[in-house]
mmCIF file of C-alpha atoms and ligand atoms in Angstrom:
data_model
loop_
_atom_site.group_PDB
_atom_site.id
_atom_site.type_symbol
_atom_site.label_atom_id
_atom_site.label_comp_id
_atom_site.label_asym_id
_atom_site.label_seq_id
_atom_site.Cartn_x
_atom_site.Cartn_y
_atom_site.Cartn_z
ATOM 1 C CA MET A 1 -58.023 4.912 51.452
ATOM 2 C CA PRO A 2 -59.423 2.438 48.898
ATOM 3 C CA HIS A 3 -57.025 0.001 47.237
ATOM 4 C CA ASP A 4 -57.440 -1.709 43.884
ATOM 5 C CA SER A 5 -55.375 -4.624 45.107
ATOM 6 C CA MET A 6 -52.692 -5.631 47.554
ATOM 7 C CA LYS A 7 -49.925 -4.455 45.223
ATOM 8 C CA ASP A 8 -51.176 -0.895 45.755
ATOM 9 C CA LYS A 9 -50.488 -1.314 49.468
ATOM 10 C CA ILE A 10 -46.785 -2.057 48.916
ATOM 11 C CA MET A 11 -44.232 0.761 49.003
ATOM 12 C CA VAL A 12 -40.784 -0.367 47.959
ATOM 13 C CA ALA A 13 -38.066 1.618 49.738
ATOM 14 C CA LEU A 14 -35.532 2.543 47.059
ATOM 15 C CA ASP A 15 -32.639 2.731 49.516
ATOM 16 C CA VAL A 16 -29.918 2.891 46.855
ATOM 17 C CA ASN A 17 -27.656 5.814 45.989
ATOM 18 C CA SER A 18 -27.993 6.336 42.255
ATOM 19 C CA LYS A 19 -30.644 7.012 39.687
ATOM 20 C CA THR A 20 -29.288 4.131 37.604
ATOM 21 C CA GLN A 21 -29.871 1.658 40.420
ATOM 22 C CA ALA A 22 -33.247 3.143 41.312
ATOM 23 C CA LEU A 23 -34.524 2.943 37.751
ATOM 24 C CA ALA A 24 -33.161 -0.592 37.376
ATOM 25 C CA ILE A 25 -35.152 -1.720 40.433
ATOM 26 C CA ARG A 26 -38.223 0.128 39.176
ATOM 27 C CA ASP A 27 -37.932 -1.641 35.829
ATOM 28 C CA THR A 28 -37.372 -5.036 37.448
ATOM 29 C CA LEU A 29 -40.453 -4.599 39.645
ATOM 30 C CA GLY A 30 -42.627 -3.216 36.852
ATOM 31 C CA ASP A 31 -46.242 -2.974 37.930
ATOM 32 C CA SER A 32 -45.917 -5.735 40.552
ATOM 33 C CA VAL A 33 -46.022 -2.941 43.155
ATOM 34 C CA GLY A 34 -47.883 0.359 43.171
ATOM 35 C CA TRP A 35 -45.557 2.623 45.129
ATOM 36 C CA LEU A 36 -41.888 3.547 45.297
ATOM 37 C CA LYS A 37 -40.435 5.286 48.329
ATOM 38 C CA VAL A 38 -37.565 7.739 47.933
ATOM 39 C CA GLY A 39 -35.663 8.419 51.133
ATOM 40 C CA LEU A 40 -32.838 10.659 52.214
ATOM 41 C CA ARG A 41 -29.979 8.796 50.591
ATOM 42 C CA LEU A 42 -31.444 8.727 47.108
ATOM 43 C CA PHE A 43 -33.042 12.161 47.177
ATOM 44 C CA VAL A 44 -29.852 13.830 48.373
ATOM 45 C CA ALA A 45 -27.950 12.088 45.597
ATOM 46 C CA GLU A 46 -30.378 12.495 42.712
ATOM 47 C CA GLY A 47 -33.053 15.059 43.564
ATOM 48 C CA PRO A 48 -36.192 16.132 41.713
ATOM 49 C CA SER A 49 -35.371 14.753 38.257
ATOM 50 C CA LEU A 50 -35.509 11.229 39.653
ATOM 51 C CA ILE A 51 -38.931 11.913 41.176
ATOM 52 C CA ALA A 52 -40.155 12.990 37.742
ATOM 53 C CA ASP A 53 -38.874 9.729 36.212
ATOM 54 C CA LEU A 54 -40.370 7.481 38.893
ATOM 55 C CA SER A 55 -43.699 9.314 38.754
ATOM 56 C CA LYS A 56 -44.187 8.225 35.161
ATOM 57 C CA THR A 57 -44.850 4.663 36.286
ATOM 58 C CA HIS A 58 -45.534 4.615 40.044
ATOM 59 C CA LYS A 59 -46.927 6.580 42.927
ATOM 60 C CA VAL A 60 -44.093 8.161 44.895
ATOM 61 C CA PHE A 61 -43.715 8.554 48.656
ATOM 62 C CA LEU A 62 -41.075 11.177 49.460
ATOM 63 C CA ASP A 63 -39.777 9.958 52.821
ATOM 64 C CA LEU A 64 -37.640 12.868 54.027
ATOM 65 C CA LYS A 65 -39.119 13.071 57.555
ATOM 66 C CA PHE A 66 -39.032 16.858 57.863
ATOM 67 C CA HIS A 67 -38.314 18.105 61.390
ATOM 68 C CA ASP A 68 -37.520 21.812 61.742
ATOM 69 C CA ILE A 69 -39.192 25.074 62.757
ATOM 70 C CA PRO A 70 -42.794 25.400 61.479
ATOM 71 C CA ASN A 71 -42.023 27.920 58.718
ATOM 72 C CA THR A 72 -39.169 25.861 57.279
ATOM 73 C CA VAL A 73 -41.195 22.660 57.313
ATOM 74 C CA ALA A 74 -44.171 24.380 55.646
ATOM 75 C CA GLN A 75 -41.878 25.596 52.869
ATOM 76 C CA ALA A 76 -40.414 22.120 52.412
ATOM 77 C CA ILE A 77 -43.944 20.707 52.116
ATOM 78 C CA GLU A 78 -44.685 23.246 49.377
ATOM 79 C CA SER A 79 -41.556 22.141 47.518
ATOM 80 C CA ALA A 80 -42.583 18.485 47.861
ATOM 81 C CA GLY A 81 -46.072 19.294 46.593
ATOM 82 C CA ALA A 82 -44.574 21.029 43.559
ATOM 83 C CA LEU A 83 -42.724 17.788 42.718
ATOM 84 C CA GLY A 84 -46.070 16.026 42.352
ATOM 85 C CA VAL A 85 -45.438 13.245 44.887
ATOM 86 C CA GLN A 86 -48.431 11.380 46.325
ATOM 87 C CA MET A 87 -47.126 11.181 49.897
ATOM 88 C CA VAL A 88 -44.677 13.117 52.066
ATOM 89 C CA ASN A 89 -43.872 12.984 55.762
ATOM 90 C CA VAL A 90 -42.728 14.942 58.786
ATOM 91 C CA HIS A 91 -41.661 13.900 62.293
ATOM 92 C CA ALA A 92 -44.557 14.089 64.758
ATOM 93 C CA GLY A 93 -41.913 14.866 67.406
ATOM 94 C CA GLY A 94 -41.705 18.351 65.839
ATOM 95 C CA GLY A 95 -44.782 19.296 67.887
ATOM 96 C CA LEU A 96 -48.238 20.690 67.202
ATOM 97 C CA PRO A 97 -47.285 24.094 65.696
ATOM 98 C CA MET A 98 -44.949 22.389 63.214
ATOM 99 C CA LEU A 99 -47.564 19.787 62.299
ATOM 100 C CA GLN A 100 -50.214 22.468 61.826
ATOM 101 C CA ALA A 101 -47.940 24.532 59.580
ATOM 102 C CA ALA A 102 -47.189 21.429 57.504
ATOM 103 C CA SER A 103 -50.863 20.552 57.281
ATOM 104 C CA GLN A 104 -51.791 24.043 56.163
ATOM 105 C CA ALA A 105 -49.100 24.037 53.466
ATOM 106 C CA ALA A 106 -50.269 20.633 52.222
ATOM 107 C CA GLN A 107 -53.786 21.911 51.617
ATOM 108 C CA ALA A 108 -52.593 23.419 48.329
ATOM 109 C CA PHE A 109 -51.861 19.867 47.128
ATOM 110 C CA PRO A 110 -55.007 17.771 47.674
ATOM 111 C CA GLU A 111 -53.549 14.767 45.812
ATOM 112 C CA MET A 112 -50.650 14.544 48.254
ATOM 113 C CA LYS A 113 -51.063 12.729 51.569
ATOM 114 C CA LEU A 114 -49.217 14.179 54.545
ATOM 115 C CA ILE A 115 -48.243 11.748 57.250
ATOM 116 C CA ALA A 116 -46.179 11.902 60.437
ATOM 117 C CA VAL A 117 -43.537 9.525 61.745
ATOM 118 C CA THR A 118 -44.515 8.503 65.266
ATOM 119 C CA VAL A 119 -41.673 6.345 66.611
ATOM 120 C CA LEU A 120 -39.000 4.938 64.313
ATOM 121 C CA THR A 121 -39.381 1.180 63.954
ATOM 122 C CA SER A 122 -35.653 0.967 64.712
ATOM 123 C CA ASP A 123 -36.097 2.734 68.065
ATOM 124 C CA THR A 124 -35.024 0.485 70.922
ATOM 125 C CA MET A 125 -37.654 1.686 73.417
ATOM 126 C CA PRO A 126 -39.760 -1.163 74.865
ATOM 127 C CA LYS A 127 -42.863 -2.132 72.842
ATOM 128 C CA GLU A 128 -45.295 -0.871 75.506
ATOM 129 C CA GLN A 129 -43.620 2.532 75.669
ATOM 130 C CA ALA A 130 -43.502 2.730 71.869
ATOM 131 C CA LEU A 131 -47.245 2.108 71.777
ATOM 132 C CA THR A 132 -47.950 4.898 74.274
ATOM 133 C CA VAL A 133 -45.712 7.400 72.474
ATOM 134 C CA ALA A 134 -46.991 6.393 69.024
ATOM 135 C CA LEU A 135 -50.607 6.833 70.143
ATOM 136 C CA GLU A 136 -49.912 10.266 71.614
ATOM 137 C CA ARG A 137 -48.141 11.395 68.468
ATOM 138 C CA ALA A 138 -50.839 9.961 66.207
ATOM 139 C CA LYS A 139 -53.471 11.939 68.135
ATOM 140 C CA LEU A 140 -51.364 15.070 67.712
ATOM 141 C CA ALA A 141 -51.049 14.449 63.965
ATOM 142 C CA LYS A 142 -54.792 13.915 63.698
ATOM 143 C CA GLU A 143 -55.473 17.094 65.655
ATOM 144 C CA ALA A 144 -53.186 19.033 63.296
ATOM 145 C CA GLY A 145 -55.138 17.745 60.296
ATOM 146 C CA LEU A 146 -52.626 15.245 58.874
ATOM 147 C CA ASP A 147 -53.788 12.240 56.846
ATOM 148 C CA GLY A 148 -52.039 9.557 58.854
ATOM 149 C CA VAL A 149 -48.855 8.241 60.417
ATOM 150 C CA VAL A 150 -45.864 5.979 59.994
ATOM 151 C CA CYS A 151 -45.865 3.426 62.819
ATOM 152 C CA SER A 152 -45.011 -0.197 63.463
ATOM 153 C CA VAL A 153 -47.536 -2.936 62.740
ATOM 154 C CA PHE A 154 -47.953 -3.378 66.505
ATOM 155 C CA GLU A 155 -49.391 0.113 66.899
ATOM 156 C CA ALA A 156 -51.505 0.279 63.722
ATOM 157 C CA ALA A 157 -54.732 -1.233 65.054
ATOM 158 C CA GLN A 158 -54.901 0.939 68.176
ATOM 159 C CA ILE A 159 -54.066 4.061 66.206
ATOM 160 C CA LYS A 160 -56.971 3.279 63.863
ATOM 161 C CA GLN A 161 -59.233 2.744 66.863
ATOM 162 C CA VAL A 162 -58.302 6.092 68.371
ATOM 163 C CA CYS A 163 -57.916 8.223 65.217
ATOM 164 C CA GLY A 164 -60.502 6.573 62.974
ATOM 165 C CA SER A 165 -60.354 3.906 60.282
ATOM 166 C CA GLY A 166 -59.687 6.485 57.553
ATOM 167 C CA PHE A 167 -56.524 7.667 59.305
ATOM 168 C CA ILE A 168 -53.711 6.168 57.215
ATOM 169 C CA THR A 169 -51.165 3.805 58.774
ATOM 170 C CA VAL A 170 -47.901 3.211 56.930
ATOM 171 C CA THR A 171 -45.807 0.431 58.437
ATOM 172 C CA PRO A 172 -42.102 -0.288 57.866
ATOM 173 C CA GLY A 173 -40.300 -3.104 59.666
ATOM 174 C CA ILE A 174 -41.726 -5.820 57.415
ATOM 175 C CA ARG A 175 -39.912 -9.161 57.435
ATOM 176 C CA TRP A 176 -40.994 -12.710 56.685
ATOM 177 C CA GLY A 177 -39.681 -16.281 56.627
ATOM 178 C CA ASN A 178 -36.223 -16.356 58.180
ATOM 179 C CA GLN A 179 -35.231 -12.873 57.057
ATOM 180 C CA ASP A 180 -32.834 -10.945 59.272
ATOM 181 C CA ALA A 181 -34.453 -8.090 61.259
ATOM 182 C CA GLN A 182 -31.260 -6.047 60.676
ATOM 183 C CA ASP A 183 -31.645 -2.647 62.435
ATOM 184 C CA GLN A 184 -35.438 -2.938 62.765
ATOM 185 C CA GLN A 185 -36.812 -3.685 66.241
ATOM 186 C CA ARG A 186 -40.572 -4.156 65.885
ATOM 187 C CA ILE A 187 -41.001 -6.373 62.846
ATOM 188 C CA ALA A 188 -44.027 -8.215 61.442
ATOM 189 C CA ASP A 189 -44.782 -10.180 58.309
ATOM 190 C CA PRO A 190 -47.001 -8.959 55.428
ATOM 191 C CA LYS A 191 -50.025 -11.045 56.481
ATOM 192 C CA MET A 192 -49.860 -9.771 60.026
ATOM 193 C CA ALA A 193 -49.458 -6.180 58.798
ATOM 194 C CA VAL A 194 -52.725 -6.384 56.854
ATOM 195 C CA GLU A 195 -54.494 -8.112 59.751
ATOM 196 C CA HIS A 196 -53.406 -5.296 62.093
ATOM 197 C CA GLY A 197 -54.894 -2.667 59.774
ATOM 198 C CA SER A 198 -51.819 -1.397 57.961
ATOM 199 C CA ASP A 199 -52.819 0.581 54.857
ATOM 200 C CA TYR A 200 -49.333 0.587 53.353
ATOM 201 C CA LEU A 201 -46.391 -1.744 53.918
ATOM 202 C CA VAL A 202 -42.948 -0.195 53.434
ATOM 203 C CA ILE A 203 -40.554 -2.919 52.318
ATOM 204 C CA GLY A 204 -36.880 -2.272 51.612
ATOM 205 C CA ARG A 205 -34.136 -4.830 52.031
ATOM 206 C CA PRO A 206 -36.359 -7.956 51.831
ATOM 207 C CA ILE A 207 -37.115 -6.898 48.248
ATOM 208 C CA LEU A 208 -33.930 -5.027 47.284
ATOM 209 C CA GLN A 209 -31.603 -7.779 48.478
ATOM 210 C CA ALA A 210 -33.647 -10.699 47.157
ATOM 211 C CA ASP A 211 -32.312 -12.800 44.272
ATOM 212 C CA SER A 212 -35.469 -11.747 42.455
ATOM 213 C CA PRO A 213 -36.984 -8.512 43.787
ATOM 214 C CA LYS A 214 -40.121 -9.103 41.745
ATOM 215 C CA ALA A 215 -40.563 -12.614 43.138
ATOM 216 C CA ALA A 216 -40.075 -11.253 46.668
ATOM 217 C CA ALA A 217 -42.729 -8.586 46.086
ATOM 218 C CA GLU A 218 -45.108 -11.212 44.726
ATOM 219 C CA GLU A 219 -44.434 -13.433 47.728
ATOM 220 C CA ALA A 220 -45.340 -10.543 50.049
ATOM 221 C CA ILE A 221 -48.527 -9.896 48.068
ATOM 222 C CA LYS A 222 -49.512 -13.566 48.315
ATOM 223 C CA MET A 223 -49.097 -13.422 52.102
ATOM 224 C CA MET A 224 -51.187 -10.255 52.262
ATOM 225 C CA GLU A 225 -53.931 -11.895 50.236
ATOM 226 C CA GLY A 226 -54.004 -14.697 52.799
ATOM 227 C CA ALA A 227 -54.799 -12.275 55.623
ATOM 228 C CA ASN A 228 -58.010 -12.705 57.636
ATOM 229 C CA HIS A 229 -59.855 -9.399 57.545
HETATM 230 O O1 C5P B 301 -34.974 -2.280 54.515
HETATM 231 P P1 C5P B 301 -36.178 -2.035 55.370
HETATM 232 O O2 C5P B 301 -37.399 -2.842 54.937
HETATM 233 O O3 C5P B 301 -35.898 -2.149 56.850
HETATM 234 O O4 C5P B 301 -36.528 -0.512 55.061
HETATM 235 C C1 C5P B 301 -37.486 0.208 55.761
HETATM 236 C C2 C5P B 301 -37.604 1.576 55.180
HETATM 237 O O5 C5P B 301 -38.584 2.307 55.907
HETATM 238 C C3 C5P B 301 -36.324 2.422 55.213
HETATM 239 O O6 C5P B 301 -36.320 3.202 54.015
HETATM 240 C C4 C5P B 301 -36.511 3.331 56.410
HETATM 241 O O7 C5P B 301 -35.888 4.580 56.241
HETATM 242 C C5 C5P B 301 -38.027 3.506 56.429
HETATM 243 N N1 C5P B 301 -38.615 3.814 57.726
HETATM 244 C C6 C5P B 301 -38.481 2.984 58.830
HETATM 245 N N2 C5P B 301 -39.084 3.312 60.015
HETATM 246 C C7 C5P B 301 -39.808 4.432 60.120
HETATM 247 C C8 C5P B 301 -39.960 5.269 59.012
HETATM 248 C C9 C5P B 301 -39.353 4.927 57.829
HETATM 249 O O8 C5P B 301 -37.864 1.943 58.739
HETATM 250 N N3 C5P B 301 -40.438 4.703 61.254
#
């Protein structure tokens, strides 16, 4: 996927519980980042009207990680497409029939990318095992016709090698300087993420909890710009 600049590779995870807080962060960040990610907490609390508000200024990734029977997931994908979001995801662990049903439903929304979570970056399985499982699940997602996966930075390069350079990799678990890993297990900094072939960096607490979220986003962008391609 082509990017105008590094800011279009950053997805800020709006892990807050109210529209007021979400819009305040959006306004603080302004156009310093291209994407906002809405996860379970915020979507359950505020729903579609918030998506409409955020879509006025940013691209929106609806991170609800659908995992259910194929028919139910396909219907959820249709509902996500109707919201006009630019990215939505499912759990690759749902299996091939579920992924295929999701992929088929997403075809009605060509502007929306459909990606699959491989292994949660908080999962405590050893790195080597995570790589094996992530690769298997990425291949399954590719076979089902999805656009890409969510994986850790440590799996991104190999997934690209196996699934093709156009297969999107979205990587959470981004930390830099002396930031606390918190519940994340496989963390990497923004420069490393770009060097490993990450298309999109999901960043939550390092930006949300910073004294200046905008300055933190700009710091991440500066590190990304320093990456050796
Ligand atoms: O605060 P932090 O930067 O750790 O936030 C990471 C975000 O990415 C959270 O919203 C989390 O739900 C999401 N995520 C993740 N690992 C995945 C998929 C999504 O951490 N595999």
